Amino acid sequence: MLLRRVFYSLGVAACVFSSTENASAQTSGDVIFNGLILDTCVVAIVSTGTLAADATYTSLSSENAGGARGSATVVTTSVDFDLQIDSPVGFSAMPAGGDTGVTYGALVSATGVTSLVDIVDGALSALGLGLTTLSVGATATRGAGVFPAGSYQLPVTVRCVPS
Amino acid sequence: MKGEVRTYSHQFAMLLTASNPYNTPQRFSVALRDEWNQPVPRVQATVPNFSLPPGETGAFYVWGDVPASKRILVCVTSQFFATGAGSPVRGEVCGKYDIVQLQQ
């Protein structure tokens, strides 16, 4: 998030009224405030997810028991934005051989002004106007063999793009 | 965050701003893509990587030759949060801009 362009402009018009006929008459004037909010999308990451292995050690996922999704918030000032989750390109940290024959996936659910349930990576979903809370899941699946012991890190990108 | 840039030459430039919504300093990178998510040749950002203090806004130029695709996405990406094990998430916000070359 973060390409945000919010400009406020303040214009003040002062009006003075006078009357020689009735000096005690009430006078009033409007002070005008002008404001402009451009269409804006703000993505803020709240927490990192946790990957957990399944019983067969062929799946590392936030959806497995012991795993947890990451979370993020998105604030939009127009309905002219889409949400997209990139398919993970691979582990950014792993033990030797940890990425052999592995396929990756990501999914997202949304609450707030946007309602989404387990949308898979690559799909575009329209964002509502205002605050959306995202839960972001990631999965790595091994085609053959098991994940070797070690520490794994699987990055996922959440994108806000004009529709 | 949509816009149209009009130019009489074969080049263009535009000034964009990005803000840090976090309460900690953050590092950001700028990516330029066409509408098919492919890199745009001969178009660049003056600062492809930059850091911003909490809540601050920074500006950068995007300039170069008018791309064949006519439309570019300018995406600002935050660094991944957290190191170590797990599934770090990063945010990316894109603007969509049409580059129009006018005839003199």
Short mmCIF file of N, CA and C in Angstrom, two decimals, chain A residues 1-5 7 39-45 47-51 70-72 80-81 84 86 92-93 136-138 151-163, chain B residues 1-3 15-22 28 33 37 55-57 60 73-97:
data_model
loop_
_atom_site.label_atom_id
_atom_site.label_comp_id
_atom_site.label_asym_id
_atom_site.label_seq_id
_atom_site.Cartn_x
_atom_site.Cartn_y
_atom_site.Cartn_z
N MET A 1 0.03 -0.29 0.00
CA MET A 1 0.00 0.00 0.00
C MET A 1 0.05 0.56 0.00
N LEU A 2 0.13 1.05 -1.20
CA LEU A 2 0.45 2.18 -0.38
C LEU A 2 0.56 3.45 -1.19
N LEU A 3 0.08 3.32 -2.39
CA LEU A 3 0.14 4.51 -3.22
C LEU A 3 -1.04 5.37 -2.82
N ARG A 4 -0.80 6.36 -1.98
CA ARG A 4 -1.90 7.12 -1.44
C ARG A 4 -1.70 8.59 -1.79
N ARG A 5 -2.71 9.12 -2.38
CA ARG A 5 -2.62 10.53 -2.69
C ARG A 5 -3.84 11.20 -2.10
N PHE A 7 -5.09 14.75 -0.79
CA PHE A 7 -4.80 16.17 -0.72
C PHE A 7 -6.02 16.87 -0.16
N ASP A 39 -9.15 9.18 -5.05
CA ASP A 39 -9.34 7.74 -4.89
C ASP A 39 -8.04 7.12 -4.39
N THR A 40 -8.17 6.37 -3.33
CA THR A 40 -7.00 5.92 -2.58
C THR A 40 -7.21 4.47 -2.13
N CYS A 41 -6.14 3.73 -2.12
CA CYS A 41 -6.15 2.39 -1.55
C CYS A 41 -4.94 2.25 -0.63
N VAL A 42 -5.18 1.85 0.58
CA VAL A 42 -4.10 1.67 1.56
C VAL A 42 -4.11 0.22 2.04
N VAL A 43 -3.01 -0.47 1.81
CA VAL A 43 -2.87 -1.86 2.28
C VAL A 43 -1.91 -1.86 3.46
N ALA A 44 -2.32 -2.41 4.56
CA ALA A 44 -1.46 -2.49 5.74
C ALA A 44 -1.44 -3.93 6.24
N ILE A 45 -0.26 -4.48 6.36
CA ILE A 45 -0.11 -5.85 6.86
C ILE A 45 -0.17 -5.83 8.38
N SER A 47 -0.35 -9.03 10.43
CA SER A 47 0.39 -10.13 11.06
C SER A 47 0.84 -11.15 10.01
N THR A 48 1.88 -11.87 10.37
CA THR A 48 2.43 -12.94 9.54
C THR A 48 1.68 -14.24 9.82
N GLY A 49 1.56 -15.08 8.80
CA GLY A 49 0.92 -16.37 8.98
C GLY A 49 1.89 -17.42 9.51
N THR A 50 1.34 -18.53 9.89
CA THR A 50 2.16 -19.65 10.39
C THR A 50 1.88 -20.88 9.53
N LEU A 51 2.94 -21.51 9.08
CA LEU A 51 2.80 -22.74 8.30
C LEU A 51 2.96 -23.94 9.24
N GLY A 70 -2.16 -15.20 7.85
CA GLY A 70 -1.73 -13.84 8.06
C GLY A 70 -2.92 -12.91 7.90
N SER A 71 -2.76 -11.69 8.34
CA SER A 71 -3.88 -10.76 8.22
C SER A 71 -3.40 -9.41 7.73
N ALA A 72 -4.32 -8.70 7.08
CA ALA A 72 -4.02 -7.38 6.53
C ALA A 72 -5.32 -6.59 6.47
N ASP A 80 -13.60 1.61 -6.86
CA ASP A 80 -12.92 1.41 -8.14
C ASP A 80 -11.64 0.58 -7.97
N PHE A 81 -11.63 -0.32 -7.00
CA PHE A 81 -10.42 -1.10 -6.76
C PHE A 81 -10.74 -2.59 -6.69
N GLN A 84 -6.20 -8.60 -5.32
CA GLN A 84 -5.60 -9.76 -5.96
C GLN A 84 -4.52 -10.33 -5.06
N ASP A 86 -1.25 -12.77 -5.17
CA ASP A 86 -0.31 -13.44 -6.06
C ASP A 86 -0.11 -14.88 -5.63
N SER A 92 11.19 -18.42 0.46
CA SER A 92 12.32 -17.49 0.56
C SER A 92 13.35 -17.99 1.57
N ALA A 93 12.96 -18.95 2.34
CA ALA A 93 13.91 -19.60 3.25
C ALA A 93 13.46 -21.05 3.43
N VAL A 136 -5.15 -14.14 5.07
CA VAL A 136 -4.41 -14.64 3.92
C VAL A 136 -3.78 -15.98 4.26
N GLY A 137 -4.10 -16.98 3.46
CA GLY A 137 -3.56 -18.32 3.69
C GLY A 137 -2.56 -18.69 2.61
N ALA A 138 -1.67 -19.61 2.95
CA ALA A 138 -0.67 -20.09 1.98
C ALA A 138 -0.46 -21.57 2.18
N SER A 151 13.50 -24.70 8.81
CA SER A 151 12.65 -23.53 8.89
C SER A 151 12.26 -23.08 7.49
N TYR A 152 10.98 -22.85 7.27
CA TYR A 152 10.47 -22.48 5.95
C TYR A 152 9.80 -21.10 6.03
N GLN A 153 9.94 -20.38 4.93
CA GLN A 153 9.27 -19.08 4.83
C GLN A 153 8.67 -18.95 3.43
N LEU A 154 7.37 -18.68 3.38
CA LEU A 154 6.66 -18.60 2.10
C LEU A 154 5.96 -17.26 1.99
N PRO A 155 6.52 -16.32 1.22
CA PRO A 155 5.93 -14.98 1.13
C PRO A 155 4.73 -14.94 0.19
N VAL A 156 3.78 -14.10 0.55
CA VAL A 156 2.57 -13.89 -0.26
C VAL A 156 2.35 -12.38 -0.41
N THR A 157 1.98 -11.98 -1.62
CA THR A 157 1.75 -10.56 -1.89
C THR A 157 0.26 -10.29 -2.07
N VAL A 158 -0.21 -9.27 -1.36
CA VAL A 158 -1.60 -8.80 -1.47
C VAL A 158 -1.57 -7.51 -2.28
N ARG A 159 -2.39 -7.46 -3.34
CA ARG A 159 -2.32 -6.30 -4.25
C ARG A 159 -3.67 -5.61 -4.35
N CYS A 160 -3.62 -4.30 -4.34
CA CYS A 160 -4.80 -3.47 -4.60
C CYS A 160 -4.55 -2.76 -5.93
N VAL A 161 -5.46 -2.96 -6.87
CA VAL A 161 -5.24 -2.42 -8.21
C VAL A 161 -6.53 -1.79 -8.73
N PRO A 162 -6.45 -0.66 -9.41
CA PRO A 162 -7.67 -0.06 -9.94
C PRO A 162 -8.38 -1.00 -10.92
N SER A 163 -9.68 -1.04 -10.85
CA SER A 163 -10.42 -1.94 -11.73
C SER A 163 -10.66 -1.29 -13.08
N MET B 1 -6.76 6.39 -8.35
CA MET B 1 -5.39 6.17 -8.79
C MET B 1 -5.33 5.71 -10.24
N LYS B 2 -6.22 6.29 -10.98
CA LYS B 2 -6.14 6.15 -12.42
C LYS B 2 -5.81 7.52 -12.99
N GLY B 3 -5.20 7.55 -14.13
CA GLY B 3 -4.89 8.83 -14.71
C GLY B 3 -4.51 8.71 -16.16
N LEU B 15 4.51 12.64 -11.84
CA LEU B 15 4.92 12.69 -10.44
C LEU B 15 3.89 11.95 -9.59
N LEU B 16 4.33 11.00 -8.81
CA LEU B 16 3.44 10.20 -7.98
C LEU B 16 3.89 10.28 -6.52
N THR B 17 2.98 10.01 -5.64
CA THR B 17 3.32 10.00 -4.22
C THR B 17 2.91 8.67 -3.61
N ALA B 18 3.62 8.29 -2.58
CA ALA B 18 3.29 7.08 -1.82
C ALA B 18 3.43 7.40 -0.34
N SER B 19 2.56 6.81 0.46
CA SER B 19 2.58 7.08 1.90
C SER B 19 2.84 5.80 2.68
N ASN B 20 3.43 5.96 3.82
CA ASN B 20 3.67 4.84 4.73
C ASN B 20 2.56 4.82 5.78
N PRO B 21 1.65 3.84 5.74
CA PRO B 21 0.55 3.83 6.70
C PRO B 21 0.91 3.19 8.03
N TYR B 22 2.13 2.69 8.15
CA TYR B 22 2.52 1.97 9.37
C TYR B 22 3.08 2.94 10.40
N PHE B 28 10.09 0.59 0.72
CA PHE B 28 9.18 0.30 -0.38
C PHE B 28 9.98 0.18 -1.68
N ARG B 33 4.83 -2.06 -14.69
CA ARG B 33 4.37 -3.18 -15.51
C ARG B 33 3.36 -2.69 -16.52
N ASN B 37 0.96 -7.39 -16.86
CA ASN B 37 1.89 -7.65 -15.76
C ASN B 37 3.30 -7.93 -16.23
N GLY B 55 3.91 7.32 8.66
CA GLY B 55 2.92 8.31 8.26
C GLY B 55 3.36 9.31 7.22
N GLU B 56 4.59 9.22 6.77
CA GLU B 56 5.11 10.21 5.83
C GLU B 56 4.78 9.83 4.39
N THR B 57 4.80 10.86 3.53
CA THR B 57 4.55 10.67 2.11
C THR B 57 5.79 11.05 1.32
N PHE B 60 7.93 10.53 -6.19
CA PHE B 60 8.90 10.05 -7.17
C PHE B 60 8.34 10.25 -8.56
N LEU B 73 1.05 0.10 -15.22
CA LEU B 73 0.74 -0.02 -13.80
C LEU B 73 1.98 0.38 -13.01
N VAL B 74 1.81 1.30 -12.10
CA VAL B 74 2.89 1.69 -11.20
C VAL B 74 2.54 1.11 -9.83
N CYS B 75 3.33 0.16 -9.38
CA CYS B 75 3.00 -0.56 -8.15
C CYS B 75 4.06 -0.27 -7.09
N VAL B 76 3.59 0.12 -5.93
CA VAL B 76 4.48 0.36 -4.79
C VAL B 76 4.28 -0.78 -3.80
N THR B 77 5.38 -1.43 -3.45
CA THR B 77 5.30 -2.64 -2.64
C THR B 77 6.07 -2.44 -1.34
N SER B 78 5.46 -2.85 -0.24
CA SER B 78 6.15 -2.78 1.04
C SER B 78 7.06 -4.00 1.18
N GLN B 79 8.00 -3.88 2.08
CA GLN B 79 8.85 -5.04 2.35
C GLN B 79 8.01 -6.11 3.06
N PHE B 80 8.48 -7.34 2.97
CA PHE B 80 7.81 -8.41 3.71
C PHE B 80 7.97 -8.17 5.20
N PHE B 81 6.92 -8.42 5.92
CA PHE B 81 6.98 -8.30 7.36
C PHE B 81 7.56 -9.58 7.95
N ALA B 82 8.34 -9.42 8.97
CA ALA B 82 8.85 -10.53 9.77
C ALA B 82 9.91 -11.34 9.03
N THR B 83 10.78 -11.89 9.79
CA THR B 83 11.76 -12.84 9.26
C THR B 83 11.59 -14.13 10.05
N GLY B 84 12.21 -15.17 9.56
CA GLY B 84 12.06 -16.45 10.22
C GLY B 84 10.99 -17.28 9.56
N ALA B 85 10.49 -18.26 10.26
CA ALA B 85 9.54 -19.19 9.68
C ALA B 85 8.16 -18.57 9.56
N GLY B 86 7.36 -19.15 8.67
CA GLY B 86 5.98 -18.72 8.54
C GLY B 86 5.66 -18.25 7.14
N SER B 87 4.59 -17.50 7.05
CA SER B 87 4.13 -17.01 5.76
C SER B 87 3.99 -15.50 5.82
N PRO B 88 5.07 -14.78 5.57
CA PRO B 88 4.99 -13.32 5.62
C PRO B 88 4.15 -12.78 4.47
N VAL B 89 3.47 -11.71 4.74
CA VAL B 89 2.60 -11.09 3.74
C VAL B 89 3.12 -9.69 3.47
N ARG B 90 3.05 -9.28 2.23
CA ARG B 90 3.41 -7.90 1.91
C ARG B 90 2.29 -7.27 1.10
N GLY B 91 2.19 -5.97 1.21
CA GLY B 91 1.13 -5.24 0.52
C GLY B 91 1.67 -4.53 -0.71
N GLU B 92 0.84 -4.49 -1.72
CA GLU B 92 1.22 -3.79 -2.95
C GLU B 92 0.01 -2.99 -3.44
N VAL B 93 0.24 -1.75 -3.75
CA VAL B 93 -0.83 -0.88 -4.26
C VAL B 93 -0.40 -0.35 -5.62
N CYS B 94 -1.30 -0.45 -6.58
CA CYS B 94 -0.96 -0.07 -7.94
C CYS B 94 -1.83 1.09 -8.42
N GLY B 95 -1.26 1.92 -9.24
CA GLY B 95 -2.01 2.92 -9.98
C GLY B 95 -1.99 2.55 -11.45
N LYS B 96 -3.05 2.91 -12.14
CA LYS B 96 -3.18 2.54 -13.55
C LYS B 96 -3.20 3.82 -14.39
N TYR B 97 -2.30 3.95 -15.32
CA TYR B 97 -2.15 5.21 -16.06
C TYR B 97 -2.07 4.95 -17.57
#
